[in-house]
């Protein structure tokens, strides 16, 4: 394995880790993944030209660490320990992605640790309550590890001075196709696939998910089958969102995404995976916007979005003061065997 750091303009560093036929690139801006190439095929959407301008005014959070709270918070408010908090309504009237002063726009400090079979980049930063409006100042460490088995691991650690919400995720979009065609041909599999429908506000308001394994009578489902389904509840969701933008519960935190060439194995200790298929690229007015609907699919591992307003203080995102937070997700890429 071989690691190289490139200092670019505006405080933007690229950290490139090379391992045989793969190269993975991270940046200190938002502790992001920038690209992940298997030979010449970039399997994540993003900043191929490695220009810092790519991220300015970009609403799609390519590869970013998003937080302190990844998903939407209804009406940008919540109550914790009897006190009401008002957050930035940056998805009017809701709050999303931790607001505009969240982790995705933060320059992290970092340290590179090269070990025998893996390289770690330990990114650290602090968010204060004055910055993002959540209670408590919080120290955050995001560690990206890449190993000789082509496995990328993301670990989140944090401690807060007060009871707060912490629900970070990585907003990476995958596209395993060599020709950068849409991801409709990607097959999603897990023994359990429970999709939580959204209301018109893009919020989950039901405890009754759509059981995809039951609906399709199989546990390997092409995204096109979801997009084109005529099962009424699912068809309604696909029409309303233009594709996937849904929390999905998978069996034991394990799922697989593949096309005819690659297999991506994902494992997480978080309860949901929000899959978003880049449904409306038109909101980004930029020369860098080469994207079309379904150009990629995110696999955002997190607690149920808006959980604080749904479950109160039992919500998985509540972090007690001075208690360590830890969560881990792994993404492993491999070339498909011919008999798969
Ligand atoms: C959200 C989408 C949003 C997208 C782009 C996803 O995490 O669920 O609703 O459009 O991010 O920022």
XYZ file of C-alpha atoms and ligand atoms in Angstrom:
352
model
C 0.000 0.000 0.000
C 1.204 3.481 -0.780
C -0.105 6.820 0.549
C 0.475 10.263 -0.897
C -0.762 13.698 0.242
C -1.373 16.538 -2.211
C -1.905 20.054 -0.887
C -4.267 21.976 -3.137
C -5.509 25.571 -2.978
C -7.804 26.937 -0.251
C -6.648 24.536 2.475
C -7.885 21.539 0.582
C -5.733 18.371 0.912
C -6.108 15.142 -1.031
C -4.951 11.932 0.632
C -4.484 9.162 -1.938
C -4.100 5.535 -0.915
C -3.037 3.086 -3.553
C -3.480 -0.667 -3.164
C -2.751 -2.863 -6.212
C -5.423 -2.155 -8.803
C -7.361 0.199 -6.538
C -6.907 3.818 -5.447
C -9.059 5.567 -2.882
C -8.889 9.324 -2.275
C -10.085 11.306 0.752
C -10.016 15.001 1.615
C -9.887 16.988 4.845
C -12.845 19.112 3.591
C -15.802 17.350 5.181
C -13.670 14.212 5.854
C -14.903 13.072 2.459
C -14.269 10.237 0.103
C -13.384 11.900 -3.238
C -13.005 8.863 -5.488
C -12.516 5.098 -5.353
C -11.131 3.526 -8.475
C -10.872 -0.128 -9.382
C -8.431 0.086 -12.286
C -9.922 2.931 -14.307
C -13.476 2.486 -13.061
C -14.514 5.024 -10.430
C -17.136 3.239 -8.319
C -18.247 6.342 -6.397
C -19.684 9.540 -7.830
C -17.706 12.615 -7.272
C -14.939 14.957 -7.848
C -13.003 13.256 -10.649
C -11.274 16.501 -11.580
C -10.244 16.974 -7.931
C -11.143 20.678 -7.948
C -12.155 22.323 -4.692
C -14.794 24.414 -6.546
C -16.664 21.158 -7.114
C -17.938 21.264 -3.538
C -19.015 24.929 -3.383
C -22.791 25.467 -3.577
C -23.155 21.768 -4.264
C -26.402 20.520 -2.704
C -25.622 16.825 -3.116
C -23.020 16.233 -0.385
C -20.832 13.973 -2.526
C -18.894 11.591 -0.271
C -19.155 13.935 2.714
C -19.319 13.182 6.383
C -22.728 14.604 7.240
C -23.798 15.653 10.745
C -24.164 16.166 13.533
C -27.505 14.816 12.360
C -27.651 13.132 8.960
C -31.359 12.978 8.097
C -34.191 15.487 8.190
C -35.581 16.928 11.432
C -39.228 17.885 11.078
C -39.929 21.619 11.269
C -36.299 22.111 12.328
C -37.224 21.700 15.988
C -36.952 19.106 18.718
C -37.225 18.831 22.460
C -34.591 17.354 24.712
C -34.697 17.248 28.539
C -37.701 19.591 28.551
C -36.061 22.233 26.413
C -37.095 23.120 22.843
C -34.373 23.673 20.258
C -34.755 25.571 16.986
C -32.370 24.583 14.213
C -31.680 26.127 10.824
C -34.577 25.347 8.439
C -32.259 24.688 5.488
C -34.805 22.337 3.885
C -37.637 24.766 4.564
C -39.498 24.182 6.888
C -37.287 21.243 7.873
C -33.659 20.859 8.865
C -31.373 18.520 6.927
C -27.771 17.295 6.969
C -26.912 19.142 10.194
C -27.466 22.582 8.596
C -25.120 24.752 6.585
C -22.472 24.818 9.339
C -22.372 21.052 9.614
C -19.542 18.559 9.221
C -19.648 18.490 5.403
C -18.341 22.086 5.233
C -15.755 21.680 8.013
C -12.003 21.420 7.406
C -10.927 18.571 9.660
C -7.481 18.118 11.211
C -6.022 14.764 10.313
C -3.287 12.260 10.964
C -2.265 9.369 8.725
C -1.341 6.070 10.365
C 0.229 3.492 8.059
C 0.034 -0.057 9.412
C 1.036 -3.418 7.952
C -2.189 -4.304 6.165
C -4.082 -1.030 6.229
C -3.847 2.759 6.260
C -5.923 4.922 8.576
C -6.724 8.589 8.241
C -7.918 9.919 11.571
C -9.950 13.103 11.022
C -10.860 15.231 14.040
C -12.887 18.374 14.630
C -15.222 20.079 17.090
C -18.706 21.503 16.572
C -19.949 24.039 19.111
C -23.558 24.795 19.968
C -22.997 28.352 18.698
C -22.113 26.932 15.273
C -24.992 24.564 14.564
C -27.634 25.254 17.245
C -27.671 21.775 18.798
C -27.052 21.504 22.544
C -23.487 20.831 23.668
C -20.064 21.211 22.154
C -19.027 17.948 20.583
C -15.591 16.522 19.727
C -15.795 14.282 16.698
C -13.369 11.781 15.219
C -14.016 10.166 11.841
C -11.544 7.448 10.889
C -11.350 6.217 7.317
C -9.386 2.976 6.956
C -8.476 1.245 3.712
C -7.050 -2.262 3.836
C -5.375 -4.824 1.606
C -8.715 -6.586 1.042
C -10.150 -3.457 -0.666
C -12.317 -2.719 2.339
C -13.085 0.878 3.295
C -14.146 1.297 6.926
C -15.686 4.433 8.410
C -15.676 4.780 12.189
C -17.345 7.639 14.077
C -16.400 8.556 17.629
C -17.681 11.525 19.625
C -18.204 13.003 23.075
C -20.444 15.938 23.937
C -20.469 18.368 26.864
C -24.304 18.170 27.109
C -27.052 15.735 26.135
C -27.342 16.174 22.374
C -28.284 14.458 19.117
C -25.613 12.666 17.127
C -26.509 10.784 13.957
C -23.642 11.084 11.488
C -23.380 9.345 8.126
C -21.371 9.367 4.926
C -23.187 10.620 1.839
C -21.233 8.510 -0.673
C -22.990 7.667 -3.956
C -22.042 4.376 -5.591
C -22.165 3.574 -9.281
C -20.446 0.288 -10.145
C -20.959 0.645 -13.900
C -17.926 1.233 -16.063
C -19.821 3.392 -18.554
C -21.277 5.638 -15.819
C -24.714 4.619 -16.901
C -27.585 4.931 -14.419
C -27.716 2.503 -11.490
C -31.041 0.911 -12.485
C -29.210 -2.365 -13.262
C -27.712 -2.606 -9.742
C -29.057 -5.475 -7.667
C -29.716 -4.965 -3.984
C -29.730 -7.969 -1.683
C -30.221 -8.756 1.966
C -32.337 -11.418 3.696
C -34.550 -8.613 4.977
C -35.344 -5.383 3.118
C -37.950 -3.231 4.870
C -38.551 0.076 3.110
C -40.141 2.918 5.125
C -42.492 5.032 2.961
C -42.212 8.833 3.081
C -45.015 11.362 3.249
C -45.125 14.388 0.932
C -42.760 16.195 3.337
C -40.061 13.528 2.786
C -40.578 12.270 6.340
C -41.436 8.799 7.575
C -44.773 8.856 9.401
C -45.657 5.186 9.511
C -44.513 2.156 11.482
C -45.534 -0.094 8.576
C -42.684 -0.597 6.140
C -43.014 -2.229 2.742
C -41.445 -5.686 2.979
C -39.537 -5.854 -0.312
C -38.437 -9.507 0.071
C -42.060 -10.476 0.574
C -43.341 -8.186 -2.187
C -40.936 -9.544 -4.821
C -40.695 -13.103 -3.452
C -36.872 -12.905 -3.508
C -34.028 -11.223 -1.682
C -32.113 -9.996 -4.741
C -33.916 -7.069 -6.346
C -32.737 -4.878 -9.209
C -33.273 -1.153 -8.631
C -35.182 -1.049 -11.944
C -37.693 -3.502 -10.452
C -38.324 -1.037 -7.627
C -38.549 1.956 -9.972
C -40.973 0.181 -12.317
C -43.030 -1.728 -9.756
C -46.808 -1.646 -10.105
C -47.375 -2.666 -6.479
C -49.506 0.345 -5.429
C -47.707 1.416 -2.204
C -44.301 1.125 -3.837
C -45.343 2.672 -7.156
C -46.752 5.648 -5.242
C -43.430 6.130 -3.431
C -41.362 5.892 -6.618
C -43.643 8.390 -8.373
C -43.533 10.804 -5.453
C -39.720 10.747 -5.012
C -38.595 9.904 -8.558
C -36.762 6.874 -7.169
C -35.378 5.875 -3.793
C -34.909 8.338 -0.943
C -35.920 5.940 1.804
C -34.685 4.426 5.065
C -34.341 0.672 4.629
C -33.840 -1.862 7.391
C -31.591 -4.706 6.267
C -30.873 -8.079 7.846
C -28.256 -7.766 10.619
C -26.937 -4.553 9.092
C -25.673 -6.457 6.052
C -26.455 -5.779 2.427
C -24.923 -6.314 -0.961
C -25.073 -4.167 -4.070
C -23.810 -5.550 -7.355
C -23.819 -5.156 -11.105
C -22.503 -7.696 -13.619
C -18.887 -6.922 -12.726
C -18.580 -5.885 -9.086
C -19.920 -6.828 -5.671
C -20.075 -4.244 -2.906
C -20.582 -5.747 0.560
C -21.802 -3.361 3.218
C -21.963 -3.990 6.943
C -23.065 -1.511 9.579
C -23.986 -1.316 13.239
C -26.510 1.466 12.481
C -30.189 0.435 12.274
C -31.101 1.927 8.835
C -29.550 2.534 5.445
C -30.995 5.547 3.608
C -30.783 4.886 -0.127
C -31.090 7.950 -2.325
C -30.861 7.532 -6.112
C -30.017 11.122 -7.083
C -33.543 11.707 -8.261
C -33.419 15.337 -9.357
C -29.999 16.678 -10.417
C -31.518 19.936 -11.718
C -31.113 21.834 -8.438
C -27.349 22.229 -8.987
C -26.561 24.993 -11.459
C -22.888 24.279 -12.202
C -20.573 23.288 -15.046
C -19.574 20.370 -12.832
C -23.136 19.026 -12.918
C -22.834 16.191 -15.403
C -25.390 14.076 -13.566
C -28.741 12.668 -14.521
C -31.450 11.086 -12.388
C -30.291 7.711 -11.000
C -26.608 8.497 -11.648
C -25.750 6.926 -8.299
C -27.173 5.445 -5.127
C -26.227 6.458 -1.597
C -25.917 3.944 1.210
C -26.204 6.307 4.194
C -26.030 4.277 7.394
C -27.808 6.040 10.252
C -30.572 6.137 12.864
C -34.106 6.676 11.538
C -34.277 10.295 10.244
C -36.326 12.573 12.549
C -36.149 9.894 15.283
C -36.114 12.490 18.068
C -39.575 13.739 17.053
C -40.875 10.199 16.499
C -39.549 8.409 19.579
C -38.627 11.237 22.006
C -35.721 10.579 24.337
C -35.635 6.861 23.451
C -34.373 7.916 20.019
C -31.191 6.194 18.902
C -29.575 9.570 18.106
C -29.620 10.844 21.716
C -26.071 11.059 23.071
C -25.564 11.515 26.808
C -22.932 14.001 28.041
C -19.353 12.715 28.348
C -20.417 9.261 27.071
C -18.425 7.949 24.118
C -20.277 7.477 20.822
C -19.004 4.777 18.479
C -20.322 3.499 15.183
C -18.799 1.628 12.267
C -19.678 0.882 8.632
C -17.618 -1.090 6.124
C -17.826 -1.108 2.325
C -15.839 -3.849 0.562
C -15.446 -4.016 -3.198
C -14.649 -7.205 -5.087
C -14.777 -8.426 -8.653
C -17.660 -10.793 -9.245
C -16.923 -14.499 -9.718
C -18.197 -15.876 -13.001
C -20.597 -18.277 -11.251
C -22.258 -15.517 -9.145
C -31.806 13.221 1.230
C -32.466 13.729 -0.031
C -31.682 14.894 -0.547
C -30.274 14.412 -0.815
C -29.344 15.409 -1.449
C -30.398 12.806 0.911
O -29.725 12.394 2.058
O -32.509 12.128 1.783
O -33.810 14.054 0.212
O -32.277 15.407 -1.726
O -29.719 13.916 0.369
O -28.762 16.290 -0.575
